[in-house]
């Protein structure tokens, strides 16, 4: 039987499945076909929750005597955008000048294709590693992430699955393969502030209470001073205002209401809870300030609503895992990867509750873009990195 040792072939099969979240699109069936001949036992649980679409996921395990490594990823992809703008159709897996085109080529069907090729080569050459390998693959990473990794981890753990380490195959490299391993992620919280004022004539401000002034007072307190200067492993925490809405069409009317939303990416000097407390504290103190509201006796009347679930900050400290991966990257690419905690959140934030987790995949330059594509040479290189990592980690 022919084993799936060629990452380009594996990737082409996956790209041809139009698995835009939440559609399975045939991608998990394609994975199953690759994993069966390698001796994996496969489950495909579907998870549901009110108000979100059902999502199918895949858990595959190849059992052996020794430690257990979990590879995690997702087969769902973001929408293609303007299909006519693509040089090659987004689900065609066309190869042009040594690059394979397709939605998900780097984020992250490519990473999955390479990992499977690496396992297949290991099985072909040595009969497989001395230990267990599992693939935890969700179809809900690019969507609401509700019926995906979180539930799949709970589902597997409730069946007695235990992992010693996890490798997430998301695209982590900014420019070249070998640039960067992610060993942690910043946390993220978001909220909306609403300030209620009193509507009135712009020429008679003393009869009104301008909520824009109130909102400026509060926002000023959120931006100053900065939260911290960064830590050994993380960049400084940062707050970005993402909306500032008044929605007032008139220039001679003081509006009744103003709202603003913000998102904070925070480092390990904070937890979501301590940072939320800091925000409440700053707003309460600022509400009485006069800078923008001279002559006002009453404090700014506001309401703060936290949005979504907080994402918690984490940092992986596991020398065996990090050294095996960094060493494999150095050996194959000649590059010493930066150990980084930059960027957005990923499903690693859920996995860290079960075992140490690191992330390494392809170069992320074209992810989510029109003409997402990956050089075939890079697929081969990542496969070799994963192969070396399997050899070293299972040692
Ligand atoms: Zn991704």
GROMACS .gro file of C-alpha atoms and ligand atoms in nm:
model
  396
    1UNK     CA    1   0.000   0.000   0.000
    2UNK     CA    2   0.126   0.347  -0.085
    3UNK     CA    3   0.172   0.562   0.223
    4UNK     CA    4   0.105   0.940   0.223
    5UNK     CA    5   0.475   1.037   0.228
    6UNK     CA    6   0.443   1.324  -0.021
    7UNK     CA    7   0.331   1.647   0.149
    8UNK     CA    8   0.236   1.813  -0.182
    9UNK     CA    9   0.005   1.525  -0.272
   10UNK     CA   10  -0.150   1.536   0.076
   11UNK     CA   11  -0.199   1.910   0.055
   12UNK     CA   12  -0.353   1.900  -0.292
   13UNK     CA   13  -0.611   1.648  -0.169
   14UNK     CA   14  -0.697   1.877   0.125
   15UNK     CA   15  -0.711   2.203  -0.074
   16UNK     CA   16  -0.957   2.043  -0.318
   17UNK     CA   17  -1.205   2.014  -0.030
   18UNK     CA   18  -1.392   2.346   0.007
   19UNK     CA   19  -1.400   2.338   0.387
   20UNK     CA   20  -1.490   2.698   0.465
   21UNK     CA   21  -1.602   2.708   0.831
   22UNK     CA   22  -1.828   2.536   0.934
   23UNK     CA   23  -1.838   2.304   0.627
   24UNK     CA   24  -1.646   1.977   0.650
   25UNK     CA   25  -1.616   1.993   0.272
   26UNK     CA   26  -1.467   1.644   0.246
   27UNK     CA   27  -1.146   1.750   0.424
   28UNK     CA   28  -1.184   1.515   0.721
   29UNK     CA   29  -1.270   1.228   0.488
   30UNK     CA   30  -0.952   1.302   0.292
   31UNK     CA   31  -0.754   1.303   0.619
   32UNK     CA   32  -0.909   0.975   0.724
   33UNK     CA   33  -0.799   0.818   0.395
   34UNK     CA   34  -0.440   0.925   0.463
   35UNK     CA   35  -0.434   0.821   0.829
   36UNK     CA   36  -0.600   0.475   0.804
   37UNK     CA   37  -0.307   0.305   0.622
   38UNK     CA   38  -0.071   0.448   0.886
   39UNK     CA   39  -0.249   0.254   1.160
   40UNK     CA   40  -0.451   0.535   1.315
   41UNK     CA   41  -0.783   0.470   1.490
   42UNK     CA   42  -1.015   0.751   1.388
   43UNK     CA   43  -1.315   0.921   1.547
   44UNK     CA   44  -1.512   1.205   1.395
   45UNK     CA   45  -1.727   1.361   1.668
   46UNK     CA   46  -1.973   1.636   1.577
   47UNK     CA   47  -2.037   1.904   1.838
   48UNK     CA   48  -2.338   2.134   1.868
   49UNK     CA   49  -2.441   2.437   2.062
   50UNK     CA   50  -2.747   2.656   2.042
   51UNK     CA   51  -2.696   2.950   1.812
   52UNK     CA   52  -2.390   2.808   1.634
   53UNK     CA   53  -2.366   2.563   1.343
   54UNK     CA   54  -2.280   2.197   1.414
   55UNK     CA   55  -1.914   2.123   1.344
   56UNK     CA   56  -1.748   1.793   1.264
   57UNK     CA   57  -1.402   1.726   1.409
   58UNK     CA   58  -1.147   1.447   1.391
   59UNK     CA   59  -0.939   1.267   1.652
   60UNK     CA   60  -0.694   1.003   1.533
   61UNK     CA   61  -0.459   0.798   1.746
   62UNK     CA   62  -0.178   0.561   1.662
   63UNK     CA   63  -0.097   0.381   1.985
   64UNK     CA   64   0.248   0.271   2.089
   65UNK     CA   65   0.446   0.203   2.401
   66UNK     CA   66   0.592   0.532   2.520
   67UNK     CA   67   0.511   0.901   2.544
   68UNK     CA   68   0.214   1.053   2.369
   69UNK     CA   69   0.253   1.341   2.124
   70UNK     CA   70  -0.049   1.532   1.999
   71UNK     CA   71  -0.042   1.725   1.673
   72UNK     CA   72  -0.319   1.985   1.664
   73UNK     CA   73  -0.465   2.181   1.381
   74UNK     CA   74  -0.769   2.272   1.177
   75UNK     CA   75  -0.897   2.185   0.831
   76UNK     CA   76  -1.147   2.468   0.810
   77UNK     CA   77  -1.047   2.772   0.607
   78UNK     CA   78  -1.156   3.135   0.580
   79UNK     CA   79  -1.374   3.241   0.285
   80UNK     CA   80  -1.195   3.298  -0.047
   81UNK     CA   81  -1.301   3.660  -0.090
   82UNK     CA   82  -1.319   3.774  -0.451
   83UNK     CA   83  -1.271   3.444  -0.635
   84UNK     CA   84  -1.212   3.625  -0.966
   85UNK     CA   85  -0.911   3.798  -0.813
   86UNK     CA   86  -0.730   3.466  -0.764
   87UNK     CA   87  -0.462   3.374  -1.016
   88UNK     CA   88  -0.577   3.011  -0.986
   89UNK     CA   89  -0.912   2.893  -0.846
   90UNK     CA   90  -0.888   2.876  -0.466
   91UNK     CA   91  -0.982   2.506  -0.439
   92UNK     CA   92  -0.783   2.383  -0.738
   93UNK     CA   93  -0.441   2.321  -0.576
   94UNK     CA   94  -0.282   2.444  -0.898
   95UNK     CA   95   0.098   2.444  -0.904
   96UNK     CA   96   0.258   2.742  -1.074
   97UNK     CA   97   0.634   2.816  -1.073
   98UNK     CA   98   0.695   2.573  -0.788
   99UNK     CA   99   0.415   2.706  -0.565
  100UNK     CA  100   0.084   2.543  -0.479
  101UNK     CA  101  -0.214   2.779  -0.475
  102UNK     CA  102  -0.523   2.736  -0.266
  103UNK     CA  103  -0.721   2.856   0.035
  104UNK     CA  104  -0.565   2.687   0.339
  105UNK     CA  105  -0.230   2.623   0.168
  106UNK     CA  106  -0.046   2.779   0.462
  107UNK     CA  107  -0.329   2.822   0.718
  108UNK     CA  108  -0.316   2.541   0.781
  109UNK     CA  109  -0.383   2.245   0.557
  110UNK     CA  110  -0.014   2.269   0.460
  111UNK     CA  111   0.102   2.205   0.816
  112UNK     CA  112  -0.127   1.903   0.845
  113UNK     CA  113  -0.013   1.766   0.508
  114UNK     CA  114   0.352   1.791   0.617
  115UNK     CA  115   0.294   1.630   0.956
  116UNK     CA  116   0.115   1.333   0.799
  117UNK     CA  117   0.396   1.297   0.543
  118UNK     CA  118   0.649   1.302   0.828
  119UNK     CA  119   0.463   1.029   1.019
  120UNK     CA  120   0.428   0.824   0.698
  121UNK     CA  121   0.802   0.844   0.631
  122UNK     CA  122   0.874   0.742   0.990
  123UNK     CA  123   0.638   0.446   0.960
  124UNK     CA  124   0.788   0.346   0.625
  125UNK     CA  125   1.148   0.368   0.750
  126UNK     CA  126   1.120   0.255   1.112
  127UNK     CA  127   0.770   0.115   1.156
  128UNK     CA  128   0.663   0.424   1.352
  129UNK     CA  129   0.780   0.595   1.672
  130UNK     CA  130   0.806   0.426   2.012
  131UNK     CA  131   0.507   0.597   2.158
  132UNK     CA  132   0.165   0.728   2.065
  133UNK     CA  133   0.081   0.996   1.813
  134UNK     CA  134  -0.255   1.161   1.791
  135UNK     CA  135  -0.400   1.422   1.561
  136UNK     CA  136  -0.657   1.657   1.709
  137UNK     CA  137  -0.811   1.830   1.410
  138UNK     CA  138  -1.097   2.073   1.434
  139UNK     CA  139  -1.329   2.219   1.174
  140UNK     CA  140  -1.400   2.527   1.384
  141UNK     CA  141  -1.086   2.734   1.431
  142UNK     CA  142  -1.154   3.017   1.188
  143UNK     CA  143  -1.516   3.046   1.304
  144UNK     CA  144  -1.657   3.095   1.653
  145UNK     CA  145  -1.424   2.823   1.793
  146UNK     CA  146  -1.706   2.689   2.008
  147UNK     CA  147  -1.764   2.344   1.858
  148UNK     CA  148  -1.397   2.278   1.796
  149UNK     CA  149  -1.078   2.233   1.995
  150UNK     CA  150  -1.225   2.307   2.340
  151UNK     CA  151  -1.490   2.039   2.310
  152UNK     CA  152  -1.262   1.798   2.126
  153UNK     CA  153  -1.009   1.817   2.409
  154UNK     CA  154  -1.283   1.760   2.668
  155UNK     CA  155  -1.424   1.474   2.462
  156UNK     CA  156  -1.087   1.302   2.424
  157UNK     CA  157  -0.985   1.360   2.787
  158UNK     CA  158  -1.315   1.213   2.908
  159UNK     CA  159  -1.224   0.896   2.718
  160UNK     CA  160  -0.898   0.876   2.912
  161UNK     CA  161  -0.668   1.041   2.658
  162UNK     CA  162  -0.357   1.196   2.815
  163UNK     CA  163  -0.085   1.379   2.628
  164UNK     CA  164   0.277   1.451   2.716
  165UNK     CA  165   0.322   1.732   2.466
  166UNK     CA  166   0.149   1.903   2.177
  167UNK     CA  167   0.269   2.058   1.854
  168UNK     CA  168   0.035   2.297   1.674
  169UNK     CA  169   0.103   2.331   1.302
  170UNK     CA  170  -0.018   2.689   1.249
  171UNK     CA  171   0.195   2.911   1.025
  172UNK     CA  172   0.439   3.073   1.270
  173UNK     CA  173   0.719   3.203   1.047
  174UNK     CA  174   0.710   3.568   0.936
  175UNK     CA  175   0.959   3.542   0.645
  176UNK     CA  176   1.139   3.211   0.613
  177UNK     CA  177   1.087   2.859   0.740
  178UNK     CA  178   1.277   2.833   1.067
  179UNK     CA  179   1.229   3.195   1.180
  180UNK     CA  180   0.999   3.143   1.470
  181UNK     CA  181   0.849   2.897   1.719
  182UNK     CA  182   0.562   3.021   1.930
  183UNK     CA  183   0.606   2.916   2.291
  184UNK     CA  184   0.320   3.115   2.435
  185UNK     CA  185   0.056   3.367   2.349
  186UNK     CA  186  -0.066   3.692   2.490
  187UNK     CA  187  -0.409   3.705   2.647
  188UNK     CA  188  -0.695   3.903   2.500
  189UNK     CA  189  -0.999   4.079   2.648
  190UNK     CA  190  -1.253   4.310   2.486
  191UNK     CA  191  -1.522   4.540   2.614
  192UNK     CA  192  -1.767   4.813   2.515
  193UNK     CA  193  -1.825   5.130   2.714
  194UNK     CA  194  -2.150   5.325   2.679
  195UNK     CA  195  -2.178   5.677   2.814
  196UNK     CA  196  -2.525   5.818   2.863
  197UNK     CA  197  -2.547   6.196   2.851
  198UNK     CA  198  -2.831   6.437   2.795
  199UNK     CA  199  -2.923   6.554   2.446
  200UNK     CA  200  -2.944   6.924   2.372
  201UNK     CA  201  -2.861   7.225   2.156
  202UNK     CA  202  -2.493   7.268   2.071
  203UNK     CA  203  -2.527   7.641   2.151
  204UNK     CA  204  -2.657   7.568   2.500
  205UNK     CA  205  -2.420   7.300   2.635
  206UNK     CA  206  -2.496   7.387   2.999
  207UNK     CA  207  -2.848   7.253   2.944
  208UNK     CA  208  -2.715   6.924   2.809
  209UNK     CA  209  -2.449   6.672   2.912
  210UNK     CA  210  -2.226   6.584   2.620
  211UNK     CA  211  -2.147   6.209   2.635
  212UNK     CA  212  -1.858   6.255   2.390
  213UNK     CA  213  -1.675   6.455   2.656
  214UNK     CA  214  -1.750   6.182   2.907
  215UNK     CA  215  -1.630   5.910   2.675
  216UNK     CA  216  -1.310   6.104   2.602
  217UNK     CA  217  -1.248   6.128   2.975
  218UNK     CA  218  -1.284   5.753   3.017
  219UNK     CA  219  -1.087   5.657   2.708
  220UNK     CA  220  -0.805   5.888   2.813
  221UNK     CA  221  -0.779   5.692   3.137
  222UNK     CA  222  -0.762   5.364   2.947
  223UNK     CA  223  -0.475   5.482   2.728
  224UNK     CA  224  -0.269   5.654   3.001
  225UNK     CA  225  -0.055   5.541   3.162
  226UNK     CA  226   0.057   5.231   2.967
  227UNK     CA  227  -0.019   4.904   3.144
  228UNK     CA  228   0.339   4.777   3.161
  229UNK     CA  229   0.671   4.784   2.982
  230UNK     CA  230   0.671   4.420   2.871
  231UNK     CA  231   0.833   4.119   3.040
  232UNK     CA  232   1.122   3.886   2.966
  233UNK     CA  233   0.911   3.674   2.731
  234UNK     CA  234   0.642   3.916   2.619
  235UNK     CA  235   0.602   4.254   2.452
  236UNK     CA  236   0.420   4.532   2.641
  237UNK     CA  237   0.045   4.491   2.692
  238UNK     CA  238  -0.149   4.707   2.448
  239UNK     CA  239  -0.498   4.852   2.435
  240UNK     CA  240  -0.649   4.937   2.100
  241UNK     CA  241  -0.970   5.133   2.062
  242UNK     CA  242  -1.163   4.945   1.797
  243UNK     CA  243  -1.474   5.164   1.774
  244UNK     CA  244  -1.574   5.515   1.882
  245UNK     CA  245  -1.937   5.566   1.789
  246UNK     CA  246  -2.168   5.862   1.828
  247UNK     CA  247  -2.385   5.819   1.520
  248UNK     CA  248  -2.502   6.178   1.528
  249UNK     CA  249  -2.595   6.323   1.185
  250UNK     CA  250  -2.644   6.682   1.310
  251UNK     CA  251  -2.376   6.942   1.386
  252UNK     CA  252  -2.597   7.151   1.613
  253UNK     CA  253  -2.716   6.874   1.842
  254UNK     CA  254  -2.535   6.735   2.142
  255UNK     CA  255  -2.601   6.361   2.124
  256UNK     CA  256  -2.756   6.155   2.402
  257UNK     CA  257  -2.518   5.861   2.390
  258UNK     CA  258  -2.167   5.762   2.286
  259UNK     CA  259  -1.998   5.422   2.285
  260UNK     CA  260  -1.648   5.291   2.238
  261UNK     CA  261  -1.504   4.940   2.219
  262UNK     CA  262  -1.153   4.826   2.291
  263UNK     CA  263  -0.937   4.516   2.281
  264UNK     CA  264  -0.637   4.454   2.506
  265UNK     CA  265  -0.358   4.208   2.423
  266UNK     CA  266  -0.184   4.148   2.753
  267UNK     CA  267   0.130   3.980   2.879
  268UNK     CA  268   0.213   3.767   3.181
  269UNK     CA  269   0.222   4.061   3.422
  270UNK     CA  270  -0.156   4.028   3.422
  271UNK     CA  271  -0.434   3.775   3.432
  272UNK     CA  272  -0.763   3.849   3.259
  273UNK     CA  273  -0.910   3.908   3.606
  274UNK     CA  274  -0.644   4.146   3.740
  275UNK     CA  275  -0.655   4.345   3.416
  276UNK     CA  276  -1.034   4.369   3.425
  277UNK     CA  277  -1.009   4.496   3.783
  278UNK     CA  278  -0.752   4.755   3.669
  279UNK     CA  279  -0.987   4.874   3.394
  280UNK     CA  280  -1.281   4.913   3.634
  281UNK     CA  281  -1.057   5.100   3.874
  282UNK     CA  282  -0.928   5.340   3.609
  283UNK     CA  283  -1.277   5.413   3.479
  284UNK     CA  284  -1.424   5.472   3.825
  285UNK     CA  285  -1.144   5.713   3.912
  286UNK     CA  286  -1.159   5.894   3.578
  287UNK     CA  287  -1.535   5.941   3.580
  288UNK     CA  288  -1.501   6.244   3.812
  289UNK     CA  289  -1.220   6.418   3.618
  290UNK     CA  290  -1.283   6.769   3.488
  291UNK     CA  291  -1.034   6.794   3.197
  292UNK     CA  292  -1.300   6.767   2.927
  293UNK     CA  293  -1.602   6.840   3.150
  294UNK     CA  294  -1.536   7.171   3.326
  295UNK     CA  295  -1.809   7.275   3.564
  296UNK     CA  296  -1.975   6.931   3.573
  297UNK     CA  297  -2.068   6.818   3.921
  298UNK     CA  298  -2.196   6.472   3.837
  299UNK     CA  299  -1.946   6.201   3.736
  300UNK     CA  300  -1.958   6.045   3.388
  301UNK     CA  301  -2.242   5.798   3.383
  302UNK     CA  302  -2.122   5.488   3.203
  303UNK     CA  303  -2.178   5.119   3.154
  304UNK     CA  304  -1.901   4.867   3.078
  305UNK     CA  305  -1.983   4.534   2.913
  306UNK     CA  306  -1.714   4.267   2.868
  307UNK     CA  307  -1.738   4.098   2.530
  308UNK     CA  308  -1.669   3.733   2.441
  309UNK     CA  309  -1.472   3.505   2.670
  310UNK     CA  310  -1.130   3.626   2.779
  311UNK     CA  311  -0.832   3.448   2.623
  312UNK     CA  312  -0.577   3.370   2.888
  313UNK     CA  313  -0.208   3.441   2.854
  314UNK     CA  314   0.031   3.144   2.868
  315UNK     CA  315   0.397   3.055   2.838
  316UNK     CA  316   0.527   2.703   2.781
  317UNK     CA  317   0.833   2.604   2.981
  318UNK     CA  318   0.931   2.256   2.867
  319UNK     CA  319   1.293   2.214   2.762
  320UNK     CA  320   1.252   1.869   2.612
  321UNK     CA  321   0.980   1.987   2.377
  322UNK     CA  322   1.130   2.324   2.285
  323UNK     CA  323   1.484   2.188   2.243
  324UNK     CA  324   1.373   1.897   2.025
  325UNK     CA  325   1.180   2.131   1.797
  326UNK     CA  326   1.440   2.410   1.785
  327UNK     CA  327   1.717   2.153   1.725
  328UNK     CA  328   1.525   1.990   1.439
  329UNK     CA  329   1.464   2.328   1.278
  330UNK     CA  330   1.831   2.420   1.305
  331UNK     CA  331   1.938   2.088   1.155
  332UNK     CA  332   1.704   2.104   0.857
  333UNK     CA  333   1.695   2.478   0.779
  334UNK     CA  334   2.019   2.604   0.931
  335UNK     CA  335   1.819   2.869   1.120
  336UNK     CA  336   1.801   2.924   1.493
  337UNK     CA  337   1.432   2.994   1.554
  338UNK     CA  338   1.322   3.284   1.771
  339UNK     CA  339   1.111   3.168   2.067
  340UNK     CA  340   0.822   3.408   2.045
  341UNK     CA  341   0.492   3.498   2.210
  342UNK     CA  342   0.380   3.758   1.955
  343UNK     CA  343   0.071   3.761   1.737
  344UNK     CA  344  -0.292   3.675   1.793
  345UNK     CA  345  -0.447   3.395   1.990
  346UNK     CA  346  -0.457   3.034   1.867
  347UNK     CA  347  -0.607   2.706   1.980
  348UNK     CA  348  -0.286   2.648   2.176
  349UNK     CA  349  -0.454   2.857   2.448
  350UNK     CA  350  -0.695   2.569   2.507
  351UNK     CA  351  -0.438   2.289   2.473
  352UNK     CA  352  -0.209   2.442   2.738
  353UNK     CA  353  -0.456   2.326   3.004
  354UNK     CA  354  -0.377   1.963   2.915
  355UNK     CA  355  -0.006   1.950   2.826
  356UNK     CA  356   0.289   2.168   2.723
  357UNK     CA  357   0.231   2.310   2.377
  358UNK     CA  358   0.442   2.479   2.110
  359UNK     CA  359   0.357   2.597   1.760
  360UNK     CA  360   0.555   2.567   1.440
  361UNK     CA  361   0.436   2.557   1.080
  362UNK     CA  362   0.481   2.724   0.744
  363UNK     CA  363   0.556   3.086   0.652
  364UNK     CA  364   0.244   3.291   0.717
  365UNK     CA  365   0.286   3.568   0.458
  366UNK     CA  366  -0.013   3.477   0.236
  367UNK     CA  367  -0.256   3.342   0.496
  368UNK     CA  368  -0.615   3.464   0.461
  369UNK     CA  369  -0.514   3.651   0.141
  370UNK     CA  370  -0.615   3.615  -0.221
  371UNK     CA  371  -0.361   3.380  -0.387
  372UNK     CA  372  -0.271   3.203  -0.063
  373UNK     CA  373   0.013   2.973  -0.170
  374UNK     CA  374   0.311   2.771  -0.052
  375UNK     CA  375   0.638   2.682  -0.226
  376UNK     CA  376   0.665   2.304  -0.274
  377UNK     CA  377   1.023   2.325  -0.146
  378UNK     CA  378   0.893   2.469   0.180
  379UNK     CA  379   0.646   2.181   0.219
  380UNK     CA  380   0.936   1.938   0.182
  381UNK     CA  381   1.144   2.132   0.434
  382UNK     CA  382   0.868   2.144   0.695
  383UNK     CA  383   0.809   1.770   0.646
  384UNK     CA  384   1.178   1.710   0.719
  385UNK     CA  385   1.162   1.931   1.028
  386UNK     CA  386   0.863   1.734   1.160
  387UNK     CA  387   1.038   1.406   1.073
  388UNK     CA  388   1.349   1.508   1.264
  389UNK     CA  389   1.133   1.628   1.553
  390UNK     CA  390   0.953   1.292   1.572
  391UNK     CA  391   1.288   1.112   1.577
  392UNK     CA  392   1.432   1.342   1.846
  393UNK     CA  393   1.128   1.381   2.070
  394UNK     CA  394   1.049   1.010   2.081
  395UNK     CA  395   1.430   0.957   2.088
  396LIG    ZN1  396  -0.498   2.873   1.130
   0.00000   0.00000   0.00000
